[in-house]
mmCIF file of C-alpha atoms (C1' of nucleotides) and ligand atoms in Angstrom:
data_model
loop_
_atom_site.group_PDB
_atom_site.id
_atom_site.type_symbol
_atom_site.label_atom_id
_atom_site.label_comp_id
_atom_site.label_asym_id
_atom_site.label_seq_id
_atom_site.Cartn_x
_atom_site.Cartn_y
_atom_site.Cartn_z
ATOM 1 C CA MET A 635 174.878 128.381 -17.888
ATOM 2 C CA ASN A 636 174.708 125.787 -15.098
ATOM 3 C CA LYS A 637 177.398 123.597 -14.282
ATOM 4 C CA LEU A 638 177.433 120.080 -12.616
ATOM 5 C CA LEU A 639 180.405 118.471 -11.290
ATOM 6 C CA ILE A 640 180.174 114.406 -11.454
ATOM 7 C CA SER A 641 183.243 112.427 -10.433
ATOM 8 C CA LYS A 642 186.058 115.303 -11.713
ATOM 9 C CA ASN A 643 184.023 115.253 -15.034
ATOM 10 C CA GLN A 644 182.176 118.855 -15.443
ATOM 11 C CA VAL A 645 179.054 119.114 -17.563
ATOM 12 C CA LYS A 646 177.533 122.433 -18.637
ATOM 13 C CA LEU A 647 173.890 122.424 -18.896
ATOM 14 C CA SER A 648 171.758 124.580 -20.951
ATOM 15 C CA ASN A 649 168.183 125.823 -21.627
ATOM 16 C CA LEU A 650 166.866 123.577 -18.672
ATOM 17 C CA THR A 651 163.480 125.327 -18.748
ATOM 18 C CA LYS A 652 163.219 124.786 -22.308
ATOM 19 C CA VAL A 653 159.929 122.565 -23.344
ATOM 20 C CA LEU A 654 160.484 119.345 -25.027
ATOM 21 C CA TRP A 655 156.977 117.812 -24.639
ATOM 22 C CA PRO A 656 154.591 120.727 -25.280
ATOM 23 C CA LYS A 657 151.633 118.978 -24.397
ATOM 24 C CA LYS A 658 152.829 117.678 -20.928
ATOM 25 C CA GLY A 659 155.365 121.079 -20.258
ATOM 26 C CA TYR A 660 157.976 118.686 -19.826
ATOM 27 C CA THR A 661 161.397 120.581 -20.146
ATOM 28 C CA LYS A 662 164.964 119.890 -20.963
ATOM 29 C CA GLY A 663 165.671 119.719 -17.396
ATOM 30 C CA ASP A 664 163.535 117.080 -16.524
ATOM 31 C CA LEU A 665 164.851 115.210 -19.449
ATOM 32 C CA ILE A 666 168.031 115.358 -17.756
ATOM 33 C CA ASN A 667 166.927 114.677 -13.915
ATOM 34 C CA TYR A 668 164.960 111.665 -15.653
ATOM 35 C CA TYR A 669 168.297 110.094 -16.762
ATOM 36 C CA ILE A 670 169.920 111.122 -13.456
ATOM 37 C CA GLU A 671 167.180 109.467 -11.325
ATOM 38 C CA MET A 672 167.266 106.146 -13.298
ATOM 39 C CA TYR A 673 170.857 105.836 -14.165
ATOM 40 C CA PRO A 674 170.926 102.791 -11.552
ATOM 41 C CA MET A 675 168.155 100.500 -13.506
ATOM 42 C CA ILE A 676 169.480 101.473 -17.000
ATOM 43 C CA GLN A 677 173.156 101.635 -16.676
ATOM 44 C CA ASP A 678 173.216 97.760 -17.460
ATOM 45 C CA TYR A 679 172.138 98.368 -20.901
ATOM 46 C CA LEU A 680 174.070 101.270 -21.791
ATOM 47 C CA ILE A 681 177.448 100.564 -19.964
ATOM 48 C CA ASP A 682 180.079 99.609 -22.782
ATOM 49 C CA ARG A 683 177.178 99.538 -25.592
ATOM 50 C CA PRO A 684 177.849 101.203 -28.625
ATOM 51 C CA LEU A 685 174.639 103.451 -28.454
ATOM 52 C CA SER A 686 172.626 105.738 -31.211
ATOM 53 C CA LEU A 687 171.185 108.484 -29.730
ATOM 54 C CA LYS A 688 167.749 110.460 -31.376
ATOM 55 C CA LEU A 689 168.188 113.923 -30.575
ATOM 56 C CA PHE A 690 165.426 116.515 -30.246
ATOM 57 C CA PRO A 691 166.980 119.610 -29.608
ATOM 58 C CA ASP A 692 163.612 121.863 -30.450
ATOM 59 C CA GLY A 693 161.284 119.123 -28.794
ATOM 60 C CA ILE A 694 159.409 116.129 -30.081
ATOM 61 C CA LYS A 695 157.577 118.323 -32.581
ATOM 62 C CA GLY A 696 160.774 119.995 -33.984
ATOM 63 C CA LYS A 697 163.388 118.421 -36.242
ATOM 64 C CA SER A 698 165.232 115.601 -34.973
ATOM 65 C CA PHE A 699 168.513 113.480 -35.946
ATOM 66 C CA TYR A 700 170.247 110.528 -35.032
ATOM 67 C CA ARG A 701 174.022 110.640 -33.392
ATOM 68 C CA LYS A 702 176.268 107.726 -32.846
ATOM 69 C CA ASP A 703 179.680 108.977 -34.034
ATOM 70 C CA CYS A 704 181.348 111.083 -31.294
ATOM 71 C CA PRO A 705 181.440 114.651 -32.389
ATOM 72 C CA ASP A 706 184.899 116.465 -31.964
ATOM 73 C CA TYR A 707 183.197 119.057 -29.314
ATOM 74 C CA ALA A 708 182.472 116.506 -26.963
ATOM 75 C CA PRO A 709 184.573 116.639 -23.533
ATOM 76 C CA ASP A 710 187.576 114.665 -23.677
ATOM 77 C CA TRP A 711 186.517 112.394 -21.089
ATOM 78 C CA LEU A 712 183.241 111.443 -22.862
ATOM 79 C CA SER A 713 183.389 107.366 -23.516
ATOM 80 C CA VAL A 714 183.438 106.193 -26.530
ATOM 81 C CA ILE A 715 183.951 102.461 -28.404
ATOM 82 C CA PRO A 716 185.796 102.859 -31.768
ATOM 83 C CA ILE A 717 184.563 100.344 -34.277
ATOM 84 C CA LYS A 718 185.676 99.967 -37.835
ATOM 85 C CA SER A 719 182.927 99.285 -40.176
ATOM 86 C CA HIS A 720 182.917 95.569 -41.758
ATOM 87 C CA SER A 721 181.615 96.877 -45.064
ATOM 88 C CA SER A 722 183.104 100.264 -45.787
ATOM 89 C CA GLY A 723 186.154 100.413 -43.193
ATOM 90 C CA ARG A 724 185.102 103.712 -42.076
ATOM 91 C CA LEU A 725 185.932 104.303 -38.038
ATOM 92 C CA ILE A 726 183.189 105.369 -35.971
ATOM 93 C CA LYS A 727 183.501 106.535 -32.349
ATOM 94 C CA TRP A 728 180.115 105.142 -30.763
ATOM 95 C CA ILE A 729 179.177 107.112 -28.048
ATOM 96 C CA THR A 730 178.449 105.106 -24.714
ATOM 97 C CA VAL A 731 177.652 105.540 -21.585
ATOM 98 C CA ASN A 732 180.511 104.183 -18.997
ATOM 99 C CA GLN A 733 179.808 106.963 -16.225
ATOM 100 C CA LEU A 734 177.077 108.924 -14.801
ATOM 101 C CA SER A 735 178.662 112.134 -16.640
ATOM 102 C CA ASP A 736 178.508 110.401 -19.819
ATOM 103 C CA LEU A 737 174.447 110.008 -19.824
ATOM 104 C CA VAL A 738 173.961 113.340 -18.236
ATOM 105 C CA TRP A 739 176.039 115.082 -21.238
ATOM 106 C CA ILE A 740 174.026 113.005 -23.847
ATOM 107 C CA ALA A 741 170.869 114.232 -22.160
ATOM 108 C CA ASN A 742 171.932 117.421 -22.251
ATOM 109 C CA GLN A 743 172.518 117.342 -25.969
ATOM 110 C CA THR A 744 168.726 116.429 -25.855
ATOM 111 C CA ALA A 745 169.034 112.497 -26.415
ATOM 112 C CA ILE A 746 165.726 111.551 -25.655
ATOM 113 C CA GLU A 747 165.896 107.865 -27.367
ATOM 114 C CA LEU A 748 168.638 105.603 -26.403
ATOM 115 C CA HIS A 749 169.023 102.940 -28.740
ATOM 116 C CA ALA A 750 171.766 100.480 -27.596
ATOM 117 C CA TRP A 751 173.794 97.332 -29.157
ATOM 118 C CA LEU A 752 172.625 93.823 -27.976
ATOM 119 C CA SER A 753 176.745 92.984 -27.470
ATOM 120 C CA THR A 754 179.126 95.018 -25.467
ATOM 121 C CA GLY A 755 182.396 96.396 -26.478
ATOM 122 C CA GLU A 756 184.191 93.649 -24.615
ATOM 123 C CA LYS A 757 182.557 90.994 -27.177
ATOM 124 C CA LEU A 758 180.990 92.859 -29.818
ATOM 125 C CA GLU A 759 180.269 89.580 -31.697
ATOM 126 C CA TYR A 760 178.685 88.039 -29.212
ATOM 127 C CA PRO A 761 175.387 89.230 -27.799
ATOM 128 C CA ASP A 762 174.295 89.200 -24.000
ATOM 129 C CA PHE A 763 170.824 88.868 -24.958
ATOM 130 C CA ALA A 764 168.353 87.828 -28.197
ATOM 131 C CA VAL A 765 165.678 90.149 -28.774
ATOM 132 C CA PHE A 766 162.178 89.925 -30.399
ATOM 133 C CA ASP A 767 161.051 93.337 -31.543
ATOM 134 C CA LEU A 768 157.178 92.864 -32.037
ATOM 135 C CA ASP A 769 155.901 95.699 -34.530
ATOM 136 C CA PRO A 770 152.078 96.054 -35.008
ATOM 137 C CA VAL A 771 150.338 97.271 -37.539
ATOM 138 C CA ARG A 772 146.530 97.328 -36.265
ATOM 139 C CA GLY A 773 146.936 97.584 -32.431
ATOM 140 C CA MET A 774 148.238 96.020 -29.212
ATOM 141 C CA GLU A 775 145.639 92.986 -28.984
ATOM 142 C CA ASP A 776 147.538 91.169 -31.554
ATOM 143 C CA THR A 777 150.803 91.948 -30.194
ATOM 144 C CA VAL A 778 149.829 91.054 -27.273
ATOM 145 C CA GLN A 779 148.963 87.679 -28.588
ATOM 146 C CA VAL A 780 151.547 87.316 -30.600
ATOM 147 C CA ALA A 781 153.826 87.979 -27.421
ATOM 148 C CA LEU A 782 151.905 85.094 -25.154
ATOM 149 C CA ILE A 783 152.589 82.661 -28.076
ATOM 150 C CA ILE A 784 156.296 83.351 -28.020
ATOM 151 C CA LYS A 785 156.399 83.232 -24.038
ATOM 152 C CA LYS A 786 154.735 79.571 -24.093
ATOM 153 C CA ILE A 787 157.424 78.602 -26.736
ATOM 154 C CA LEU A 788 160.183 79.922 -24.662
ATOM 155 C CA ASP A 789 158.813 78.481 -21.573
ATOM 156 C CA GLU A 790 158.735 74.893 -23.160
ATOM 157 C CA LEU A 791 162.451 75.639 -24.538
ATOM 158 C CA GLU A 792 163.364 76.451 -20.638
ATOM 159 C CA LEU A 793 164.189 80.104 -21.770
ATOM 160 C CA LYS A 794 163.500 82.487 -19.441
ATOM 161 C CA ALA A 795 162.557 85.893 -21.290
ATOM 162 C CA TYR A 796 161.890 89.527 -20.159
ATOM 163 C CA LEU A 797 159.081 91.818 -21.464
ATOM 164 C CA LYS A 798 158.923 95.594 -22.024
ATOM 165 C CA THR A 799 157.135 98.122 -24.091
ATOM 166 C CA SER A 800 158.837 99.726 -26.855
ATOM 167 C CA GLY A 801 157.459 103.177 -25.637
ATOM 168 C CA ALA A 802 155.944 103.225 -29.353
ATOM 169 C CA SER A 803 153.369 100.923 -30.382
ATOM 170 C CA GLY A 804 155.129 97.619 -29.943
ATOM 171 C CA LEU A 805 156.549 95.189 -27.762
ATOM 172 C CA HIS A 806 160.204 94.074 -26.751
ATOM 173 C CA ILE A 807 161.298 90.374 -25.558
ATOM 174 C CA PHE A 808 164.767 90.206 -24.316
ATOM 175 C CA ILE A 809 166.217 86.659 -23.771
ATOM 176 C CA PRO A 810 169.361 86.871 -21.699
ATOM 177 C CA VAL A 811 172.047 84.426 -23.156
ATOM 178 C CA PHE A 812 175.930 83.689 -22.412
ATOM 179 C CA PRO A 813 177.850 85.873 -24.752
ATOM 180 C CA ILE A 814 179.112 82.984 -26.695
ATOM 181 C CA TYR A 815 176.677 83.001 -29.506
ATOM 182 C CA THR A 816 177.046 84.854 -32.842
ATOM 183 C CA TYR A 817 174.450 87.046 -34.041
ATOM 184 C CA VAL A 818 173.938 84.621 -37.026
ATOM 185 C CA GLN A 819 173.301 81.999 -34.346
ATOM 186 C CA ILE A 820 170.921 84.068 -32.215
ATOM 187 C CA ARG A 821 168.859 85.423 -35.497
ATOM 188 C CA ASP A 822 168.680 81.981 -37.036
ATOM 189 C CA LEU A 823 167.426 80.395 -33.665
ATOM 190 C CA LEU A 824 164.493 83.284 -33.096
ATOM 191 C CA LYS A 825 163.872 82.924 -36.647
ATOM 192 C CA SER A 826 162.956 79.137 -35.985
ATOM 193 C CA ILE A 827 160.676 80.433 -32.951
ATOM 194 C CA ALA A 828 159.251 82.919 -35.190
ATOM 195 C CA GLU A 829 158.123 80.356 -37.813
ATOM 196 C CA MET A 830 156.429 77.994 -34.782
ATOM 197 C CA VAL A 831 154.254 81.035 -33.969
ATOM 198 C CA ILE A 832 153.154 81.604 -37.585
ATOM 199 C CA GLU A 833 152.394 77.896 -37.820
ATOM 200 C CA VAL A 834 149.998 78.057 -34.793
ATOM 201 C CA LYS A 835 148.725 81.732 -35.984
ATOM 202 C CA PRO A 836 149.501 82.163 -39.832
ATOM 203 C CA GLU A 837 146.527 84.908 -39.717
ATOM 204 C CA LEU A 838 148.192 86.648 -36.616
ATOM 205 C CA ALA A 839 151.993 87.165 -37.288
ATOM 206 C CA THR A 840 154.502 87.226 -40.444
ATOM 207 C CA ILE A 841 158.047 87.504 -40.738
ATOM 208 C CA VAL A 842 157.914 88.352 -44.445
ATOM 209 C CA TRP A 843 160.447 91.161 -45.696
ATOM 210 C CA GLN A 844 158.039 93.344 -47.848
ATOM 211 C CA LYS A 845 156.040 95.600 -45.832
ATOM 212 C CA ASP A 846 153.362 95.305 -48.198
ATOM 213 C CA LYS A 847 152.962 91.519 -48.386
ATOM 214 C CA ARG A 848 152.499 91.887 -44.297
ATOM 215 C CA LYS A 849 148.824 92.921 -44.560
ATOM 216 C CA ASP A 850 147.970 93.852 -41.281
ATOM 217 C CA LYS A 851 149.523 90.986 -39.092
ATOM 218 C CA VAL A 852 152.356 91.394 -36.310
ATOM 219 C CA TYR A 853 155.669 91.861 -37.680
ATOM 220 C CA ILE A 854 158.198 89.496 -35.723
ATOM 221 C CA ASP A 855 161.406 91.282 -36.403
ATOM 222 C CA TYR A 856 163.741 89.103 -35.260
ATOM 223 C CA ARG A 857 166.198 90.420 -37.741
ATOM 224 C CA GLN A 858 167.189 93.180 -35.035
ATOM 225 C CA ASN A 859 169.509 90.643 -33.813
ATOM 226 C CA ALA A 860 172.795 91.638 -35.938
ATOM 227 C CA THR A 861 175.888 93.432 -35.812
ATOM 228 C CA ASN A 862 175.810 97.386 -36.016
ATOM 229 C CA LYS A 863 171.896 97.379 -35.093
ATOM 230 C CA THR A 864 170.212 98.940 -32.067
ATOM 231 C CA ILE A 865 167.105 98.618 -29.831
ATOM 232 C CA PRO A 866 165.583 101.304 -27.354
ATOM 233 C CA ALA A 867 167.114 100.600 -23.953
ATOM 234 C CA PRO A 868 164.732 99.453 -21.362
ATOM 235 C CA TYR A 869 163.682 102.956 -19.349
ATOM 236 C CA SER A 870 164.693 105.001 -22.638
ATOM 237 C CA LEU A 871 162.080 107.717 -23.071
ATOM 238 C CA ARG A 872 160.021 108.068 -26.417
ATOM 239 C CA PRO A 873 159.360 111.370 -28.124
ATOM 240 C CA THR A 874 155.691 110.612 -27.595
ATOM 241 C CA PRO A 875 153.099 113.521 -26.658
ATOM 242 C CA ALA A 876 152.521 111.286 -23.217
ATOM 243 C CA ALA A 877 156.639 111.259 -23.050
ATOM 244 C CA THR A 878 156.293 107.490 -22.524
ATOM 245 C CA VAL A 879 159.110 105.059 -21.214
ATOM 246 C CA SER A 880 160.271 101.808 -22.656
ATOM 247 C CA THR A 881 158.989 99.960 -19.448
ATOM 248 C CA PRO A 882 159.751 96.535 -18.172
ATOM 249 C CA LEU A 883 156.413 94.474 -17.487
ATOM 250 C CA ASN A 884 155.527 91.341 -15.801
ATOM 251 C CA TRP A 885 154.033 88.823 -17.973
ATOM 252 C CA ASN A 886 150.882 88.532 -16.131
ATOM 253 C CA GLU A 887 150.318 92.336 -17.420
ATOM 254 C CA LEU A 888 149.972 91.361 -20.681
ATOM 255 C CA LYS A 889 146.055 92.186 -21.403
ATOM 256 C CA GLN A 890 144.577 93.019 -24.433
ATOM 257 C CA ASP A 891 143.480 96.384 -23.406
ATOM 258 C CA LEU A 892 147.476 97.241 -22.594
ATOM 259 C CA ASP A 893 148.548 100.841 -23.377
ATOM 260 C CA PRO A 894 151.922 102.052 -23.549
ATOM 261 C CA ALA A 895 151.072 105.286 -22.891
ATOM 262 C CA ASP A 896 150.296 104.659 -19.623
ATOM 263 C CA PHE A 897 153.812 103.986 -18.769
ATOM 264 C CA ASN A 898 155.721 107.125 -18.629
ATOM 265 C CA LEU A 899 157.822 109.919 -17.350
ATOM 266 C CA ASN A 900 155.048 111.132 -15.148
ATOM 267 C CA ASN A 901 154.548 107.540 -13.429
ATOM 268 C CA ILE A 902 157.725 105.564 -13.926
ATOM 269 C CA LYS A 903 158.856 106.505 -10.624
ATOM 270 C CA ASN A 904 155.867 105.442 -8.670
ATOM 271 C CA ARG A 905 155.666 102.456 -10.643
ATOM 272 C CA LEU A 906 159.479 101.514 -9.521
ATOM 273 C CA ASP A 907 158.220 102.278 -6.116
ATOM 274 C CA LEU A 908 155.726 99.449 -6.365
ATOM 275 C CA TYR A 909 157.159 96.703 -8.452
ATOM 276 C CA GLY A 910 160.988 97.393 -7.973
ATOM 277 C CA ASP A 911 163.084 97.011 -11.031
ATOM 278 C CA LEU A 912 161.607 94.174 -13.196
ATOM 279 C CA TRP A 913 164.515 93.881 -15.205
ATOM 280 C CA HIS A 914 167.194 93.920 -12.281
ATOM 281 C CA ASP A 915 168.594 90.211 -12.686
ATOM 282 C CA LEU A 916 168.381 90.174 -16.453
ATOM 283 C CA LEU A 917 171.877 90.445 -17.240
ATOM 284 C CA ALA A 918 172.599 87.881 -14.688
ATOM 285 C CA THR A 919 170.403 85.306 -15.874
ATOM 286 C CA ARG A 920 172.897 83.802 -18.350
ATOM 287 C CA GLN A 921 171.317 81.053 -20.682
ATOM 288 C CA HIS A 922 172.591 78.389 -23.176
ATOM 289 C CA LEU A 923 170.614 78.096 -26.082
ATOM 290 C CA PRO A 924 168.980 74.689 -27.120
ATOM 291 C CA GLY A 925 171.488 72.999 -28.823
ATOM 292 C CA PHE A 926 168.913 70.859 -31.296
ATOM 293 C CA LEU A 927 167.855 74.431 -32.587
ATOM 294 C CA LEU A 928 171.147 75.647 -33.284
ATOM 295 C "C1'" DG B 742 172.730 121.130 -29.740
ATOM 296 C "C1'" DT B 743 176.728 122.576 -31.738
ATOM 297 C "C1'" DC B 744 179.503 123.317 -35.540
ATOM 298 C "C1'" DC B 745 180.708 124.996 -40.460
ATOM 299 C "C1'" DG B 746 180.375 127.274 -44.482
ATOM 300 C "C1'" DG B 747 178.291 130.629 -47.675
ATOM 301 C "C1'" DG B 748 175.546 134.781 -47.766
ATOM 302 C "C1'" DC C 937 176.905 138.193 -38.423
ATOM 303 C "C1'" DC C 938 173.414 135.185 -39.517
ATOM 304 C "C1'" DC C 939 171.000 131.295 -41.802
ATOM 305 C "C1'" DG C 940 170.678 126.525 -43.304
ATOM 306 C "C1'" DG C 941 172.590 121.852 -43.506
ATOM 307 C "C1'" DA C 942 174.576 118.293 -41.307
ATOM 308 C "C1'" DC C 943 174.790 114.822 -37.671
ATOM 309 C "C1'" DA C 944 172.073 107.246 -39.001
ATOM 310 C "C1'" DA C 945 172.266 109.487 -47.332
ATOM 311 C "C1'" DC C 946 175.039 104.553 -41.725
ATOM 312 C "C1'" DG C 947 175.557 99.976 -42.011
ATOM 313 C "C1'" DC C 948 173.546 95.368 -42.022
ATOM 314 C "C1'" DT C 949 169.959 91.689 -43.933
ATOM 315 C "C1'" DT C 950 167.123 89.703 -47.315
ATOM 316 C "C1'" DT C 951 165.216 89.528 -51.930
ATOM 317 C "C1'" DA D 1424 170.197 96.976 -56.858
ATOM 318 C "C1'" DA D 1425 167.136 98.117 -53.389
ATOM 319 C "C1'" DA D 1426 163.967 97.674 -50.028
ATOM 320 C "C1'" DG D 1427 163.765 97.391 -45.096
ATOM 321 C "C1'" DC D 1428 164.885 98.811 -40.255
ATOM 322 C "C1'" DG D 1429 166.711 100.926 -35.950
HETATM 323 MN MN1 MN E 328 159.776 97.699 -33.048
HETATM 324 MN MN1 MN E 329 161.324 96.115 -35.643
#
DNA sequence: GTCCGGG
DNA sequence: CCCGGACAACGCTTT
DNA sequence: AAAGCG
């Protein structure tokens, strides 16, 4: 049993050689190392945000499960955000990451996927970014096209937007905002923008709720902008054979042949060396939403 | 990964 | 003792 | 009530 002391907090690390990504041979130790190295880049999207973790104790092929409520056996220093559910009244001690030791502890729990709220504990009702979650059915080409149309509309609205791969099959667009708008306001605005896209390309994109009525169109998921919902954090690993990473992209990287598998645990460091952290300034780029659309 | 309850 | 089950069978929006 | 989502 290895132990790690991180600013007074002792984290016990176990089974570091256990293989979690069989095809690539990446181990639990690689997982923990990855998040330690990525902490400077990922911290903005974890600190003081309620998190939902997807754990894979037996690797990406084994049984997995989600965890958001902090278990009793967690160390007493683990950071949590207690939130009472609006509908049921149940109190959930949401796990969060306010310090490196928190991240190392959840990594040792085999948290491959880190899903975070759009708002922080400080202002739970007011997100500091809005999110377009583009869910493809057919493939990446259509999704890229939809993303470019959204980008054009956002440019016209003079809203700066940030792009990343989801790490699975889709794309995420984050629009940083001043934390003064409610989830309802943000959701309504993004719905309007989605409707503009569909007006231009009705054969390409959809926002219909019923899955079987979406055909093979790209689902522009704006409904993700809601309390209690989460989105994979930038730089979150994914349980894919290639150990993909949800990776920030430059808008000029949006090409028809974009392949999410090209952005993974193996080459993300190299990419950071080349391009730096493309999302470094995201949270500092607070924006007001266009009043005429609210 | 860890706890718990039942064999 | 070991094994199987639970941990987001949650909470939220929309129809 | 139930679908759909992370
Ligand atoms: Mn998605
Ligand atoms: Mn979605």
